[in-house]
Short mmCIF file of C-alpha atoms in Angstrom, two decimals:
data_model
loop_
_atom_site.label_atom_id
_atom_site.label_comp_id
_atom_site.label_asym_id
_atom_site.label_seq_id
_atom_site.Cartn_x
_atom_site.Cartn_y
_atom_site.Cartn_z
CA MET A 116 126.05 106.47 33.31
CA LEU A 117 127.94 106.38 36.52
CA PRO A 118 126.69 104.06 39.28
CA VAL A 119 124.91 105.75 42.18
CA SER A 120 126.67 105.02 45.41
CA SER A 121 124.87 104.20 48.37
CA PRO A 122 125.02 106.45 51.52
CA PRO A 123 127.43 105.24 54.04
CA LYS A 124 126.26 103.34 56.84
CA ALA A 125 126.64 104.20 60.36
CA PRO A 126 129.42 102.37 62.18
CA SER A 127 128.06 99.61 64.52
CA SER A 128 129.91 101.29 67.38
CA ARG A 129 127.96 104.49 66.80
CA ARG A 130 124.74 102.60 66.79
CA TRP A 131 125.66 100.80 70.00
CA HIS A 132 126.47 104.22 71.76
CA LEU A 133 123.05 105.59 70.57
CA ARG A 134 121.31 102.51 71.94
CA ARG A 135 123.23 102.71 75.26
CA TRP A 136 122.53 106.44 75.75
CA PHE A 137 118.89 105.94 74.89
CA VAL A 138 118.57 103.15 77.51
CA GLN A 139 120.44 105.36 80.12
CA GLY A 140 118.16 108.21 79.35
CA LEU A 141 115.14 106.15 80.01
CA LEU A 142 116.56 104.68 83.21
CA ILE A 143 117.04 108.17 84.51
CA SER A 144 114.11 110.20 82.93
CA LEU A 145 111.37 107.66 83.29
CA PRO A 146 111.38 107.11 87.22
CA ILE A 147 111.79 110.91 87.34
CA GLY A 148 108.86 111.65 85.07
CA LEU A 149 106.43 109.07 86.60
CA THR A 150 107.24 110.18 90.21
CA ILE A 151 106.43 113.96 89.22
CA TYR A 152 103.31 112.64 87.36
CA PHE A 153 102.16 110.73 90.37
CA VAL A 154 102.87 113.65 92.73
CA LEU A 155 100.95 115.92 90.61
CA MET A 156 98.18 113.56 90.19
CA VAL A 157 97.80 113.17 94.00
CA GLY A 158 98.33 116.74 94.43
CA ARG A 159 95.34 117.82 92.16
CA TRP A 160 93.19 115.14 93.80
CA VAL A 161 93.86 116.50 97.28
CA ASP A 162 93.61 120.08 96.07
CA GLY A 163 90.25 119.29 94.59
CA ILE A 164 88.82 118.26 98.00
CA PHE A 165 88.44 121.88 99.20
CA ASN A 166 88.03 123.26 95.72
CA GLY A 167 84.23 123.53 95.83
CA PRO A 168 84.16 125.32 99.19
CA ILE A 169 86.89 127.64 98.36
CA HIS A 170 85.18 128.60 95.09
CA ALA A 171 81.96 129.10 96.92
CA LEU A 172 83.54 131.38 99.64
CA PHE A 173 86.10 133.33 97.56
CA GLY A 174 84.65 133.03 94.08
CA VAL A 175 88.14 132.19 92.70
CA ASP A 176 90.28 129.08 92.44
CA ILE A 177 93.43 129.37 94.52
CA PRO A 178 96.02 126.46 93.28
CA GLY A 179 97.52 124.85 96.40
CA LEU A 180 95.22 126.19 98.90
CA GLY A 181 93.22 122.81 99.05
CA ILE A 182 96.59 120.88 99.83
CA LEU A 183 97.25 123.32 102.61
CA LEU A 184 93.92 123.13 104.10
CA THR A 185 94.09 119.23 103.96
CA LEU A 186 97.48 119.31 105.87
CA VAL A 187 95.80 121.73 108.35
CA THR A 188 92.83 119.45 108.82
CA ILE A 189 94.94 116.27 109.28
CA LEU A 190 97.08 118.10 111.87
CA GLY A 191 93.97 119.47 113.56
CA VAL A 192 92.55 115.94 113.84
CA GLY A 193 95.71 114.57 115.18
CA PHE A 194 95.77 117.32 117.75
CA LEU A 195 92.18 116.74 118.91
CA ALA A 196 92.88 113.07 119.03
CA SER A 197 95.73 113.41 121.43
CA HIS A 198 93.38 114.94 124.07
CA THR A 199 91.24 112.94 126.38
CA LEU A 200 87.66 114.51 125.63
CA SER A 201 88.11 114.77 121.76
CA ALA A 202 89.71 111.31 121.66
CA TRP A 203 86.57 109.80 123.42
CA ILE A 204 84.41 111.51 120.73
CA PHE A 205 86.45 109.94 118.01
CA GLU A 206 86.10 106.60 119.73
CA ARG A 207 82.42 106.85 119.67
CA ILE A 208 82.40 107.94 115.97
CA ASN A 209 84.55 104.88 115.24
CA ALA A 210 82.17 102.57 117.13
CA VAL A 211 79.19 104.08 115.07
CA LEU A 212 81.03 103.42 111.79
CA GLU A 213 81.89 99.82 112.74
CA ARG A 214 78.10 99.07 113.31
CA ILE A 215 77.23 99.95 109.74
CA PRO A 216 76.84 96.65 107.90
CA VAL A 217 78.51 97.08 104.39
CA PHE A 218 80.47 100.31 105.48
CA HIS A 219 82.10 98.37 108.39
CA SER A 220 83.97 95.94 106.29
CA ILE A 221 85.23 98.75 103.92
CA TYR A 222 86.19 101.01 106.88
CA SER A 223 87.78 98.31 109.10
CA THR A 224 89.93 96.90 106.20
CA ILE A 225 91.18 100.41 105.27
CA GLN A 226 91.70 101.31 108.94
CA GLU A 227 93.68 98.20 109.75
CA THR A 228 95.79 98.71 106.64
CA VAL A 229 96.73 102.26 107.48
CA GLU A 230 97.69 101.38 111.04
CA LEU A 231 99.71 98.43 109.65
CA LEU A 232 101.67 100.70 107.29
CA LEU A 233 101.95 103.79 109.45
CA GLY A 234 101.23 102.47 113.11
CA GLY A 235 105.03 101.82 114.05
CA LYS A 236 106.10 98.72 115.93
CA ASP A 237 102.88 98.48 118.15
CA ARG A 238 100.45 98.23 115.28
CA GLY A 239 102.57 98.12 112.18
CA PHE A 240 104.96 95.60 110.84
CA ARG A 241 107.04 94.06 113.55
CA SER A 242 110.14 93.04 111.84
CA ALA A 243 111.33 91.58 108.51
CA VAL A 244 112.03 87.87 108.15
CA LEU A 245 112.79 84.97 105.73
CA VAL A 246 110.36 82.21 105.41
CA PRO A 247 111.91 78.91 104.01
CA GLN A 248 110.07 77.17 101.25
CA ASN A 249 109.50 73.48 101.38
CA GLY A 250 112.95 72.88 102.56
CA ALA A 251 114.49 73.51 98.99
CA GLY A 252 116.96 76.17 100.10
CA ALA A 253 114.47 79.06 98.79
CA TYR A 254 113.17 81.89 100.93
CA VAL A 255 110.31 84.43 100.69
CA ILE A 256 110.60 87.84 102.39
CA GLY A 257 107.83 88.12 105.12
CA LEU A 258 106.86 90.85 107.53
CA VAL A 259 105.86 89.94 111.06
CA THR A 260 102.33 91.39 111.73
CA ARG A 261 101.37 89.38 114.86
CA ASP A 262 103.81 87.67 117.39
CA GLU A 263 100.90 86.19 119.47
CA LEU A 264 98.12 84.02 117.96
CA SER A 265 96.24 82.69 120.95
CA GLU A 266 92.78 83.23 119.37
CA ILE A 267 93.61 80.67 116.81
CA PRO A 268 92.76 77.19 118.33
CA GLY A 269 94.79 74.09 117.54
CA LEU A 270 98.11 75.52 116.57
CA GLY A 271 100.05 73.72 119.17
CA GLU A 272 103.35 75.64 118.40
CA ASP A 273 104.69 79.17 119.06
CA CYS A 274 103.50 80.70 115.58
CA LEU A 275 103.54 84.00 114.30
CA ALA A 276 101.44 85.75 111.64
CA VAL A 277 103.72 86.73 108.67
CA TYR A 278 102.63 88.82 105.73
CA VAL A 279 104.18 87.97 102.42
CA PRO A 280 103.96 90.82 99.84
CA MET A 281 103.42 90.15 96.16
CA ALA A 282 105.74 91.64 93.53
CA TYR A 283 104.46 94.54 91.45
CA ASN A 284 101.18 94.08 92.83
CA ILE A 285 98.95 95.23 95.80
CA GLY A 286 98.25 92.09 97.95
CA GLY A 287 99.94 89.14 99.39
CA PHE A 288 99.58 86.26 101.52
CA THR A 289 99.34 85.83 105.38
CA TYR A 290 101.27 82.79 106.70
CA VAL A 291 101.01 81.20 110.07
CA VAL A 292 104.76 80.20 110.74
CA PRO A 293 106.33 78.37 113.78
CA ARG A 294 108.71 80.81 115.21
CA ASP A 295 111.81 78.62 115.18
CA GLN A 296 111.47 78.21 111.43
CA LEU A 297 111.76 81.96 110.74
CA ILE A 298 115.08 83.58 109.99
CA PRO A 299 115.18 87.15 111.25
CA LEU A 300 116.48 90.22 109.36
CA PRO A 301 117.32 92.65 112.16
CA GLU A 302 119.45 94.77 109.79
CA LEU A 303 116.75 95.06 107.22
CA SER A 304 113.95 97.53 108.30
CA PRO A 305 110.17 96.38 107.40
CA GLN A 306 109.99 99.36 104.79
CA GLN A 307 113.09 98.10 103.13
CA ALA A 308 111.99 94.57 102.99
CA LEU A 309 108.49 95.67 101.62
CA ARG A 310 110.20 97.70 98.95
CA PHE A 311 112.47 94.82 98.00
CA ALA A 312 109.57 92.17 97.89
CA MET A 313 107.14 94.36 96.02
CA ALA A 314 109.85 95.56 93.52
CA GLY A 315 110.61 91.74 92.61
CA GLY A 316 114.06 92.07 94.13
CA VAL A 317 115.07 94.84 91.76
CA GLY A 318 115.49 97.49 94.59
CA SER A 319 118.56 97.95 96.77
CA GLY A 320 118.85 94.88 98.81
CA ARG A 321 122.42 94.82 99.99
CA HIS A 322 121.57 93.93 103.54
CA LEU A 323 119.23 91.08 102.31
CA ARG A 324 121.93 89.80 99.86
CA GLU A 325 124.51 89.83 102.62
CA LYS A 326 121.97 87.97 104.99
CA LEU A 327 121.13 85.23 102.31
CA GLN A 328 124.71 84.71 101.71
CA ALA A 329 125.46 84.13 105.27
CA VAL A 330 122.45 81.82 105.63
CA LYS A 331 123.62 79.85 102.68
CA ALA A 332 127.20 79.69 104.10
CA ALA A 333 125.78 78.46 107.44
CA ALA A 334 123.80 75.91 105.69
CA GLU A 335 126.69 74.59 103.72
CA ALA A 336 128.90 74.35 106.73
CA THR A 337 126.25 72.45 108.43
CA ASP A 338 125.92 70.13 105.70
CA LYS A 339 129.78 69.59 105.52
CA ALA A 340 129.69 68.85 109.26
CA GLU A 341 126.90 66.27 109.11
CA ALA A 342 128.58 64.59 106.17
CA GLY A 343 131.83 64.58 108.06
CA GLU A 344 130.25 62.94 111.15
CA ALA A 345 128.36 60.45 108.87
CA PRO A 346 129.76 56.84 108.96
CA HIS A 347 131.58 55.75 105.79
#
């Protein structure tokens, strides 16, 4: 009886190529798929806001009409808020909402967060900075939210409020840091710094890496100069 030969195994190079192609496929398709899924999920939610009234008026469901009406409503509110009389009405409504005990805490938190993210330099993140950590040559990325803290007694220094976001999470910490201890990042926008910090440094941080390299080089030069001036 002739021995049964086992089927030839795939070369290791072929398996390596298949693994590499699969990983590359994930790297490309996963972000695209998740982005499309997120956009569709938000779109369905926004479209559903006016789904009931549209169905009551027309008796049919018109896909996308709820999104269009939501955009028109937002533009209409912004248009009315830009005029004196209607802006005064919105201010009165806002004052009434702020007096409701439990609702006030939720409303004010959401309002301040939206203003922080979308309010520009007047109400949003002022700038991106590096906050030194315990003098060990380590830094965290922070976003300046307040450059004047006169309402906090006992500081005794020119301090700023710096928000430090958490990676892969919604949240963070608010530091009160002396101005002279912060390292500005003028070439990095607050949005870029926020993306870099929340992505755990995985995002495109070329400007930040260049800044960190410059800071490290300056610190090494200072250390060498101090070592040269020290008495032997």
